[in-house]
PDB file of C-alpha atoms and ligand atoms in Angstrom:
ATOM      1  CA  MET L   1     179.125  33.388  19.815  1.00 42.00           C
ATOM      2  CA  ASN L   2     180.166  36.398  17.759  1.00 44.00           C
ATOM      3  CA  ARG L   3     183.418  36.614  15.898  1.00 43.00           C
ATOM      4  CA  LEU L   4     185.053  38.980  18.371  1.00 42.00           C
ATOM      5  CA  MET L   5     184.312  36.675  21.305  1.00 43.00           C
ATOM      6  CA  THR L   6     185.645  33.663  19.393  1.00 40.00           C
ATOM      7  CA  CYS L   7     188.883  35.535  18.706  1.00 38.00           C
ATOM      8  CA  ALA L   8     189.179  36.641  22.310  1.00 41.00           C
ATOM      9  CA  LEU L   9     188.619  33.082  23.522  1.00 41.00           C
ATOM     10  CA  ALA L  10     191.126  31.651  21.054  1.00 41.00           C
ATOM     11  CA  ALA L  11     193.682  34.247  22.137  1.00 41.00           C
ATOM     12  CA  LEU L  12     193.085  33.422  25.793  1.00 40.00           C
ATOM     13  CA  ILE L  13     193.501  29.696  25.243  1.00 38.00           C
ATOM     14  CA  MET L  14     196.744  30.295  23.325  1.00 40.00           C
ATOM     15  CA  LEU L  15     197.994  32.653  26.037  1.00 40.00           C
ATOM     16  CA  CYS L  16     197.161  30.282  28.881  1.00 39.00           C
ATOM     17  CA  GLY L  17     198.557  27.238  27.076  1.00 37.00           C
ATOM     18  CA  GLY L  18     201.678  29.160  26.121  1.00 39.00           C
ATOM     19  CA  ASN L  19     202.250  30.353  29.664  1.00 41.00           C
ATOM     20  CA  ALA L  20     201.789  26.907  31.165  1.00 41.00           C
ATOM     21  CA  SER L  21     204.438  25.312  28.964  1.00 41.00           C
ATOM     22  CA  LEU L  22     206.743  28.309  29.438  1.00 42.00           C
ATOM     23  CA  ALA L  23     206.420  28.112  33.217  1.00 48.00           C
ATOM     24  CA  GLN L  24     207.347  24.429  33.211  1.00 49.00           C
ATOM     25  CA  SER L  25     210.383  24.835  30.987  1.00 52.00           C
ATOM     26  CA  GLU L  26     211.565  28.021  32.731  1.00 68.00           C
ATOM     27  CA  VAL L  27     212.171  26.529  36.183  1.00 89.00           C
ATOM     28  CA  LYS L  28     215.592  24.977  36.081  1.00 96.00           C
ATOM     29  CA  ARG L  29     216.167  22.898  39.189  1.00 98.00           C
ATOM     30  CA  GLU L  30     219.460  21.224  39.883  1.00 98.00           C
ATOM     31  CA  ILE L  31     221.584  19.879  42.725  1.00 98.00           C
ATOM     32  CA  THR L  32     225.376  20.035  42.421  1.00 98.00           C
ATOM     33  CA  ARG L  33     228.063  19.140  44.954  1.00 98.00           C
ATOM     34  CA  ILE L  34     230.198  22.045  46.238  1.00 98.00           C
ATOM     35  CA  SER L  35     232.531  20.176  48.593  1.00 98.00           C
ATOM     36  CA  GLY L  36     232.264  17.079  50.802  1.00 98.00           C
ATOM     37  CA  ASP L  37     228.650  16.739  51.928  1.00 98.00           C
ATOM     38  CA  LEU L  38     227.720  20.315  51.045  1.00 98.00           C
ATOM     39  CA  TYR L  39     225.499  20.736  47.996  1.00 98.00           C
ATOM     40  CA  ARG L  40     224.125  23.653  45.992  1.00 98.00           C
ATOM     41  CA  PHE L  41     220.466  23.813  45.027  1.00 98.00           C
ATOM     42  CA  GLN L  42     219.447  25.859  41.981  1.00 98.00           C
ATOM     43  CA  ASN L  43     215.881  26.983  41.329  1.00 98.00           C
ATOM     44  CA  LYS L  44     216.031  29.082  38.155  1.00 97.00           C
ATOM     45  CA  PHE L  45     217.970  32.233  39.152  1.00 96.00           C
ATOM     46  CA  HIS L  46     218.034  31.474  42.883  1.00 98.00           C
ATOM     47  CA  TYR L  47     220.457  29.274  44.768  1.00 98.00           C
ATOM     48  CA  SER L  48     220.741  27.864  48.269  1.00 98.00           C
ATOM     49  CA  VAL L  49     222.959  25.197  49.851  1.00 99.00           C
ATOM     50  CA  PHE L  50     222.352  22.165  52.059  1.00 99.00           C
ATOM     51  CA  LEU L  51     224.567  20.003  54.255  1.00 99.00           C
ATOM     52  CA  VAL L  52     223.990  16.269  54.590  1.00 98.00           C
ATOM     53  CA  THR L  53     224.929  14.735  57.955  1.00 98.00           C
ATOM     54  CA  PRO L  54     224.417  11.231  59.412  1.00 98.00           C
ATOM     55  CA  GLU L  55     221.634  12.660  61.613  1.00 98.00           C
ATOM     56  CA  GLY L  56     219.739  14.584  58.959  1.00 98.00           C
ATOM     57  CA  VAL L  57     220.048  17.526  56.618  1.00 98.00           C
ATOM     58  CA  ILE L  58     220.524  21.252  57.202  1.00 99.00           C
ATOM     59  CA  VAL L  59     218.922  23.253  54.394  1.00 98.00           C
ATOM     60  CA  THR L  60     219.142  26.994  53.850  1.00 99.00           C
ATOM     61  CA  ASP L  61     216.818  29.297  51.876  1.00 98.00           C
ATOM     62  CA  PRO L  62     213.785  27.280  50.679  1.00 98.00           C
ATOM     63  CA  ILE L  63     213.245  29.865  47.836  1.00 98.00           C
ATOM     64  CA  ASN L  64     209.531  29.055  47.406  1.00 98.00           C
ATOM     65  CA  ALA L  65     207.048  26.300  48.307  1.00 98.00           C
ATOM     66  CA  ASP L  66     207.303  24.467  44.953  1.00 98.00           C
ATOM     67  CA  ALA L  67     211.095  24.580  45.027  1.00 98.00           C
ATOM     68  CA  ALA L  68     211.103  23.372  48.653  1.00 98.00           C
ATOM     69  CA  LYS L  69     208.781  20.453  47.846  1.00 98.00           C
ATOM     70  CA  TRP L  70     211.032  19.414  44.960  1.00 98.00           C
ATOM     71  CA  LEU L  71     214.119  19.700  47.188  1.00 98.00           C
ATOM     72  CA  LYS L  72     212.514  17.734  50.021  1.00 98.00           C
ATOM     73  CA  THR L  73     211.717  14.852  47.646  1.00 98.00           C
ATOM     74  CA  GLU L  74     215.192  14.898  46.089  1.00 98.00           C
ATOM     75  CA  ILE L  75     216.891  14.880  49.504  1.00 98.00           C
ATOM     76  CA  ALA L  76     214.746  11.937  50.658  1.00 98.00           C
ATOM     77  CA  ASP L  77     215.386  10.008  47.408  1.00 98.00           C
ATOM     78  CA  ARG L  78     219.107  10.670  47.113  1.00 98.00           C
ATOM     79  CA  PHE L  79     220.210  10.640  50.744  1.00 98.00           C
ATOM     80  CA  GLY L  80     217.402   8.918  52.654  1.00 98.00           C
ATOM     81  CA  LYS L  81     217.495  11.677  55.286  1.00 96.00           C
ATOM     82  CA  SER L  82     214.993  14.101  56.698  1.00 96.00           C
ATOM     83  CA  VAL L  83     215.534  17.836  56.994  1.00 98.00           C
ATOM     84  CA  ARG L  84     216.262  18.882  60.586  1.00 98.00           C
ATOM     85  CA  TYR L  85     217.015  22.594  60.172  1.00 98.00           C
ATOM     86  CA  VAL L  86     216.028  25.351  57.736  1.00 98.00           C
ATOM     87  CA  ILE L  87     218.221  28.444  57.966  1.00 99.00           C
ATOM     88  CA  LEU L  88     216.948  31.653  56.336  1.00 98.00           C
ATOM     89  CA  SER L  89     219.522  34.151  55.035  1.00 98.00           C
ATOM     90  CA  HIS L  90     217.106  37.103  55.355  1.00 98.00           C
ATOM     91  CA  ASP L  91     213.398  37.845  55.204  1.00 98.00           C
ATOM     92  CA  HIS L  92     213.057  38.741  51.491  1.00 97.00           C
ATOM     93  CA  VAL L  93     210.241  36.785  49.961  1.00 97.00           C
ATOM     94  CA  ASP L  94     212.180  35.393  46.968  1.00 97.00           C
ATOM     95  CA  HIS L  95     214.578  33.533  49.276  1.00 98.00           C
ATOM     96  CA  SER L  96     212.644  32.852  52.495  1.00 98.00           C
ATOM     97  CA  SER L  97     209.350  31.535  51.053  1.00 98.00           C
ATOM     98  CA  GLY L  98     208.428  27.876  51.493  1.00 98.00           C
ATOM     99  CA  GLY L  99     209.929  27.200  54.936  1.00 98.00           C
ATOM    100  CA  GLU L 100     206.641  25.585  56.008  1.00 98.00           C
ATOM    101  CA  VAL L 101     207.328  22.671  53.624  1.00 98.00           C
ATOM    102  CA  PHE L 102     210.122  21.539  55.974  1.00 98.00           C
ATOM    103  CA  ALA L 103     208.697  22.931  59.244  1.00 98.00           C
ATOM    104  CA  GLN L 104     205.547  20.807  58.925  1.00 98.00           C
ATOM    105  CA  ASP L 105     207.798  17.720  59.144  1.00 97.00           C
ATOM    106  CA  GLY L 106     209.420  19.020  62.331  1.00 98.00           C
ATOM    107  CA  ALA L 107     212.422  20.941  60.958  1.00 98.00           C
ATOM    108  CA  LEU L 108     213.541  23.853  63.137  1.00 98.00           C
ATOM    109  CA  VAL L 109     213.565  27.210  61.357  1.00 98.00           C
ATOM    110  CA  VAL L 110     216.509  29.491  62.164  1.00 99.00           C
ATOM    111  CA  ALA L 111     216.924  33.186  61.285  1.00 98.00           C
ATOM    112  CA  HIS L 112     218.171  36.484  62.649  1.00 98.00           C
ATOM    113  CA  GLU L 113     215.917  37.987  65.331  1.00 98.00           C
ATOM    114  CA  LYS L 114     215.031  40.937  63.068  1.00 98.00           C
ATOM    115  CA  ALA L 115     214.111  38.529  60.254  1.00 98.00           C
ATOM    116  CA  LYS L 116     211.564  36.900  62.549  1.00 98.00           C
ATOM    117  CA  SER L 117     209.829  40.180  63.345  1.00 98.00           C
ATOM    118  CA  THR L 118     209.747  41.156  59.658  1.00 98.00           C
ATOM    119  CA  ILE L 119     208.465  37.709  58.602  1.00 98.00           C
ATOM    120  CA  ILE L 120     205.617  38.089  61.122  1.00 98.00           C
ATOM    121  CA  GLY L 121     205.005  41.778  60.424  1.00 98.00           C
ATOM    122  CA  GLU L 122     204.963  41.400  56.633  1.00 97.00           C
ATOM    123  CA  ASN L 123     203.187  38.034  56.749  1.00 98.00           C
ATOM    124  CA  ARG L 124     205.847  36.423  54.567  1.00 98.00           C
ATOM    125  CA  PRO L 125     204.724  33.107  53.017  1.00 98.00           C
ATOM    126  CA  THR L 126     207.095  30.982  55.088  1.00 98.00           C
ATOM    127  CA  ALA L 127     207.338  29.346  58.511  1.00 98.00           C
ATOM    128  CA  VAL L 128     207.944  31.709  61.433  1.00 98.00           C
ATOM    129  CA  PRO L 129     211.495  31.076  62.737  1.00 98.00           C
ATOM    130  CA  THR L 130     211.610  28.969  65.911  1.00 97.00           C
ATOM    131  CA  ILE L 131     215.252  29.784  66.742  1.00 98.00           C
ATOM    132  CA  THR L 132     216.687  33.283  66.449  1.00 98.00           C
ATOM    133  CA  PHE L 133     219.945  34.942  67.439  1.00 98.00           C
ATOM    134  CA  HIS L 134     221.512  38.392  67.561  1.00 98.00           C
ATOM    135  CA  LYS L 135     225.188  38.113  66.553  1.00 98.00           C
ATOM    136  CA  LYS L 136     226.459  34.554  66.275  1.00 98.00           C
ATOM    137  CA  MET L 137     225.191  31.023  66.493  1.00 98.00           C
ATOM    138  CA  THR L 138     226.633  27.594  65.735  1.00 98.00           C
ATOM    139  CA  ILE L 139     224.531  24.615  64.722  1.00 98.00           C
ATOM    140  CA  GLU L 140     225.997  21.132  65.141  1.00 98.00           C
ATOM    141  CA  LEU L 141     224.339  18.060  63.694  1.00 98.00           C
ATOM    142  CA  GLY L 142     225.757  14.592  63.081  1.00 98.00           C
ATOM    143  CA  GLY L 143     229.300  15.763  63.802  1.00 98.00           C
ATOM    144  CA  LYS L 144     229.082  18.620  61.276  1.00 98.00           C
ATOM    145  CA  THR L 145     228.944  22.335  61.839  1.00 98.00           C
ATOM    146  CA  VAL L 146     227.545  25.525  60.360  1.00 98.00           C
ATOM    147  CA  GLU L 147     228.430  28.909  61.852  1.00 98.00           C
ATOM    148  CA  LEU L 148     225.868  31.695  61.492  1.00 98.00           C
ATOM    149  CA  ARG L 149     226.848  35.357  61.750  1.00 98.00           C
ATOM    150  CA  TYR L 150     225.052  38.665  61.586  1.00 98.00           C
ATOM    151  CA  LEU L 151     227.404  41.257  60.075  1.00 97.00           C
ATOM    152  CA  GLY L 152     225.264  44.390  60.412  1.00 97.00           C
ATOM    153  CA  LYS L 153     222.927  46.060  57.963  1.00 97.00           C
ATOM    154  CA  ASN L 154     223.764  45.614  54.271  1.00 97.00           C
ATOM    155  CA  HIS L 155     221.266  44.554  51.578  1.00 96.00           C
ATOM    156  CA  SER L 156     218.792  44.028  54.424  1.00 96.00           C
ATOM    157  CA  ASP L 157     218.737  44.726  58.171  1.00 97.00           C
ATOM    158  CA  ASN L 158     218.497  41.012  59.000  1.00 98.00           C
ATOM    159  CA  MET L 159     220.977  39.310  56.667  1.00 98.00           C
ATOM    160  CA  ILE L 160     223.117  36.499  58.024  1.00 98.00           C
ATOM    161  CA  VAL L 161     225.954  34.543  56.427  1.00 98.00           C
ATOM    162  CA  MET L 162     226.442  30.808  56.878  1.00 99.00           C
ATOM    163  CA  ASN L 163     229.959  29.415  57.126  1.00 98.00           C
ATOM    164  CA  PHE L 164     230.615  25.697  56.613  1.00 98.00           C
ATOM    165  CA  PRO L 165     234.140  25.406  58.062  1.00 98.00           C
ATOM    166  CA  ALA L 166     234.888  21.785  57.084  1.00 98.00           C
ATOM    167  CA  GLU L 167     233.766  22.517  53.527  1.00 98.00           C
ATOM    168  CA  ARG L 168     235.631  25.880  53.430  1.00 98.00           C
ATOM    169  CA  THR L 169     232.470  27.449  51.991  1.00 98.00           C
ATOM    170  CA  LEU L 170     230.521  30.602  52.851  1.00 98.00           C
ATOM    171  CA  TYR L 171     226.884  30.974  51.767  1.00 99.00           C
ATOM    172  CA  ALA L 172     226.025  34.667  51.384  1.00 98.00           C
ATOM    173  CA  VAL L 173     222.924  35.994  49.657  1.00 98.00           C
ATOM    174  CA  ASP L 174     222.208  39.176  47.702  1.00 97.00           C
ATOM    175  CA  PHE L 175     224.926  41.399  49.209  1.00 97.00           C
ATOM    176  CA  ILE L 176     227.956  39.820  47.464  1.00 98.00           C
ATOM    177  CA  PRO L 177     227.281  39.346  43.741  1.00 97.00           C
ATOM    178  CA  VAL L 178     230.161  37.563  41.987  1.00 97.00           C
ATOM    179  CA  LYS L 179     231.664  39.617  39.119  1.00 97.00           C
ATOM    180  CA  THR L 180     228.304  41.371  38.832  1.00 97.00           C
ATOM    181  CA  VAL L 181     227.224  44.874  39.907  1.00 97.00           C
ATOM    182  CA  ALA L 182     224.581  45.294  42.645  1.00 97.00           C
ATOM    183  CA  TYR L 183     220.912  44.708  41.879  1.00 96.00           C
ATOM    184  CA  LYS L 184     219.218  47.729  40.287  1.00 97.00           C
ATOM    185  CA  THR L 185     218.614  50.637  42.747  1.00 97.00           C
ATOM    186  CA  LEU L 186     220.006  48.595  45.689  1.00 94.00           C
ATOM    187  CA  SER L 187     216.453  47.954  46.981  1.00 81.00           C
ATOM    188  CA  ASP L 188     216.333  47.398  50.759  1.00 83.00           C
ATOM    189  CA  ALA L 189     219.917  48.642  51.292  1.00 90.00           C
ATOM    190  CA  TYR L 190     221.976  50.251  54.018  1.00 93.00           C
ATOM    191  CA  LEU L 191     225.068  52.243  53.072  1.00 92.00           C
ATOM    192  CA  PRO L 192     227.850  52.344  54.283  1.00 92.00           C
ATOM    193  CA  GLY L 193     226.971  49.377  56.559  1.00 96.00           C
ATOM    194  CA  TRP L 194     227.059  47.209  53.436  1.00 97.00           C
ATOM    195  CA  ILE L 195     230.767  48.029  52.911  1.00 98.00           C
ATOM    196  CA  LYS L 196     231.508  47.227  56.583  1.00 98.00           C
ATOM    197  CA  SER L 197     229.765  43.859  56.185  1.00 98.00           C
ATOM    198  CA  LEU L 198     231.915  43.062  53.161  1.00 98.00           C
ATOM    199  CA  ARG L 199     235.076  43.871  55.146  1.00 98.00           C
ATOM    200  CA  ARG L 200     233.906  41.509  57.889  1.00 98.00           C
ATOM    201  CA  VAL L 201     233.386  38.748  55.321  1.00 98.00           C
ATOM    202  CA  GLU L 202     236.913  39.341  54.006  1.00 98.00           C
ATOM    203  CA  HIS L 203     238.203  38.581  57.525  1.00 98.00           C
ATOM    204  CA  MET L 204     236.347  35.275  57.711  1.00 98.00           C
ATOM    205  CA  ASP L 205     238.084  31.960  57.017  1.00 98.00           C
ATOM    206  CA  PHE L 206     236.753  30.320  53.837  1.00 98.00           C
ATOM    207  CA  ASP L 207     237.756  29.614  50.227  1.00 98.00           C
ATOM    208  CA  ILE L 208     234.522  29.131  48.270  1.00 98.00           C
ATOM    209  CA  LEU L 209     231.805  31.791  48.097  1.00 98.00           C
ATOM    210  CA  ALA L 210     228.360  30.336  47.346  1.00 98.00           C
ATOM    211  CA  PRO L 211     226.097  33.302  46.450  1.00 98.00           C
ATOM    212  CA  GLY L 212     222.297  33.363  46.249  1.00 98.00           C
ATOM    213  CA  HIS L 213     222.502  34.176  42.525  1.00 97.00           C
ATOM    214  CA  GLY L 214     225.023  33.307  39.817  1.00 96.00           C
ATOM    215  CA  ASN L 215     228.263  31.361  39.789  1.00 97.00           C
ATOM    216  CA  LEU L 216     230.364  30.277  42.749  1.00 98.00           C
ATOM    217  CA  GLY L 217     233.208  32.630  43.646  1.00 98.00           C
ATOM    218  CA  THR L 218     236.134  33.054  46.014  1.00 98.00           C
ATOM    219  CA  LYS L 219     237.174  35.514  48.705  1.00 98.00           C
ATOM    220  CA  ALA L 220     238.836  37.617  45.973  1.00 98.00           C
ATOM    221  CA  ASP L 221     235.338  38.272  44.619  1.00 98.00           C
ATOM    222  CA  VAL L 222     234.305  39.660  48.012  1.00 98.00           C
ATOM    223  CA  THR L 223     237.255  42.073  47.945  1.00 98.00           C
ATOM    224  CA  ALA L 224     236.474  43.091  44.345  1.00 98.00           C
ATOM    225  CA  PHE L 225     232.836  43.785  45.194  1.00 98.00           C
ATOM    226  CA  ARG L 226     233.800  45.732  48.351  1.00 98.00           C
ATOM    227  CA  GLU L 227     236.044  47.890  46.129  1.00 98.00           C
ATOM    228  CA  TYR L 228     233.137  48.425  43.707  1.00 98.00           C
ATOM    229  CA  MET L 229     230.757  49.462  46.496  1.00 98.00           C
ATOM    230  CA  THR L 230     233.417  51.745  47.986  1.00 98.00           C
ATOM    231  CA  ASP L 231     234.067  53.391  44.589  1.00 98.00           C
ATOM    232  CA  LEU L 232     230.324  53.809  44.086  1.00 98.00           C
ATOM    233  CA  TYR L 233     229.688  55.244  47.545  1.00 98.00           C
ATOM    234  CA  ASP L 234     232.718  57.569  47.697  1.00 98.00           C
ATOM    235  CA  GLN L 235     232.154  59.032  44.230  1.00 98.00           C
ATOM    236  CA  VAL L 236     228.415  59.550  44.687  1.00 98.00           C
ATOM    237  CA  LEU L 237     228.987  61.133  48.122  1.00 97.00           C
ATOM    238  CA  GLU L 238     231.531  63.521  46.616  1.00 98.00           C
ATOM    239  CA  GLN L 239     229.073  64.639  43.908  1.00 98.00           C
ATOM    240  CA  ALA L 240     226.224  64.993  46.403  1.00 97.00           C
ATOM    241  CA  ARG L 241     228.410  67.157  48.640  1.00 97.00           C
ATOM    242  CA  LEU L 242     229.215  69.353  45.627  1.00 98.00           C
ATOM    243  CA  GLY L 243     225.467  69.893  45.255  1.00 97.00           C
ATOM    244  CA  LYS L 244     225.243  67.975  41.972  1.00 98.00           C
ATOM    245  CA  SER L 245     221.940  66.631  40.643  1.00 98.00           C
ATOM    246  CA  LEU L 246     221.354  62.939  40.053  1.00 98.00           C
ATOM    247  CA  GLU L 247     221.898  63.385  36.305  1.00 98.00           C
ATOM    248  CA  GLU L 248     225.152  65.298  36.889  1.00 98.00           C
ATOM    249  CA  THR L 249     226.239  62.615  39.354  1.00 98.00           C
ATOM    250  CA  LYS L 250     225.518  59.840  36.854  1.00 98.00           C
ATOM    251  CA  ALA L 251     227.637  61.677  34.278  1.00 98.00           C
ATOM    252  CA  ALA L 252     230.521  62.274  36.698  1.00 98.00           C
ATOM    253  CA  VAL L 253     230.842  58.918  38.479  1.00 98.00           C
ATOM    254  CA  ASP L 254     233.333  56.645  36.718  1.00 98.00           C
ATOM    255  CA  LEU L 255     232.932  52.918  37.382  1.00 98.00           C
ATOM    256  CA  SER L 256     234.413  51.879  34.023  1.00 98.00           C
ATOM    257  CA  LYS L 257     236.995  49.592  35.614  1.00 97.00           C
ATOM    258  CA  TYR L 258     234.097  47.228  36.311  1.00 98.00           C
ATOM    259  CA  LYS L 259     232.737  47.374  32.747  1.00 98.00           C
ATOM    260  CA  ASP L 260     233.276  43.649  32.164  1.00 98.00           C
ATOM    261  CA  TRP L 261     231.042  42.644  35.105  1.00 98.00           C
ATOM    262  CA  GLY L 262     227.579  41.201  34.674  1.00 97.00           C
ATOM    263  CA  GLN L 263     224.725  43.710  34.286  1.00 97.00           C
ATOM    264  CA  PHE L 264     227.186  46.650  34.180  1.00 98.00           C
ATOM    265  CA  GLU L 265     225.405  48.568  31.401  1.00 98.00           C
ATOM    266  CA  ALA L 266     221.901  48.008  32.751  1.00 98.00           C
ATOM    267  CA  TRP L 267     222.360  48.231  36.511  1.00 98.00           C
ATOM    268  CA  SER L 268     225.398  50.424  37.318  1.00 98.00           C
ATOM    269  CA  PRO L 269     223.450  53.667  36.519  1.00 98.00           C
ATOM    270  CA  LEU L 270     220.691  52.331  38.804  1.00 98.00           C
ATOM    271  CA  ASN L 271     223.294  51.580  41.488  1.00 98.00           C
ATOM    272  CA  ILE L 272     224.380  55.253  41.260  1.00 98.00           C
ATOM    273  CA  GLU L 273     220.740  56.333  41.561  1.00 98.00           C
ATOM    274  CA  GLY L 274     220.193  54.087  44.596  1.00 97.00           C
ATOM    275  CA  ALA L 275     223.344  55.329  46.323  1.00 98.00           C
ATOM    276  CA  TYR L 276     222.477  58.978  45.508  1.00 97.00           C
ATOM    277  CA  THR L 277     218.952  58.669  46.936  1.00 96.00           C
ATOM    278  CA  ARG L 278     220.207  57.095  50.167  1.00 95.00           C
ATOM    279  CA  ILE L 279     223.053  59.572  50.584  1.00 95.00           C
ATOM    280  CA  GLN L 280     220.672  62.534  50.090  1.00 94.00           C
ATOM    281  CA  LEU L 281     218.258  61.101  52.672  1.00 91.00           C
ATOM    282  CA  HIS L 282     221.118  60.625  55.124  1.00 89.00           C
ATOM    283  CA  ARG L 283     222.443  64.153  54.509  1.00 88.00           C
ATOM    284  CA  ARG L 284     218.989  65.556  55.268  1.00 87.00           C
ATOM    285  CA  GLY L 285     219.130  63.683  58.566  1.00 82.00           C
ATOM    286  CA  ASN L 286     216.668  60.954  57.688  1.00 68.00           C
TER     287      ASN L 286
HETATM  288 ZN1   ZN M   1     217.146  40.078  49.265  1.00 89.08          ZN
END
């Protein structure tokens, strides 16, 4: 073996070994109680919730297959119950993956009707939903309830929210960050439907907001984020209508009242870019 090959091999071994230990230590998994029998499941930067009832457990986003396997074992160990329902917030792969871990044991998979067609069409690595709905659905199990609602297009065209009335908690993913600006260039987003969705959430009856990322919040955080999205949209629309370029728009839009929010420096310029791109497409009739 020549010296170059030896070095390359040594580097590879170090890289692989380093990555393996990093991957293990990086995945923080934790279960914490939100209220009553409603719990929050953390897998690194992603969160879902689950409700324990006398007749079994209702889980929400499985996040990925490894996370779902860990959660399934923890639920069996801690509560001695099987999972009866898996409810998917939307089709995006970082939240919906791993549904098959519960479906193979007989859990019913619930999602919005548009999520089902996207999960099939995009071949998402999860179980195909067995129960779908258009606007509203209520699931009752063991005397407990979760209310599912579709609020229109926002961060996705198939996002639902899950309200746990007895626990006064709403689980909402990706379209209501808590004290944080929106994710980068808004990805798979629909404006101004997003703002309408936020108004609908403000009219719902709950106290605790359990988001798909970051800390728990309250309804006041929904209002604050709706104001942010409205400021973003209105100011970018005004600049676009004045014929301004993206760079001019970035310079003119003032979101400084949100400067203390998470990711403000990094993502708010990208939020402006995302809003500008969508507004220009819309103005061209696309
Ligand atoms: Zn998403």
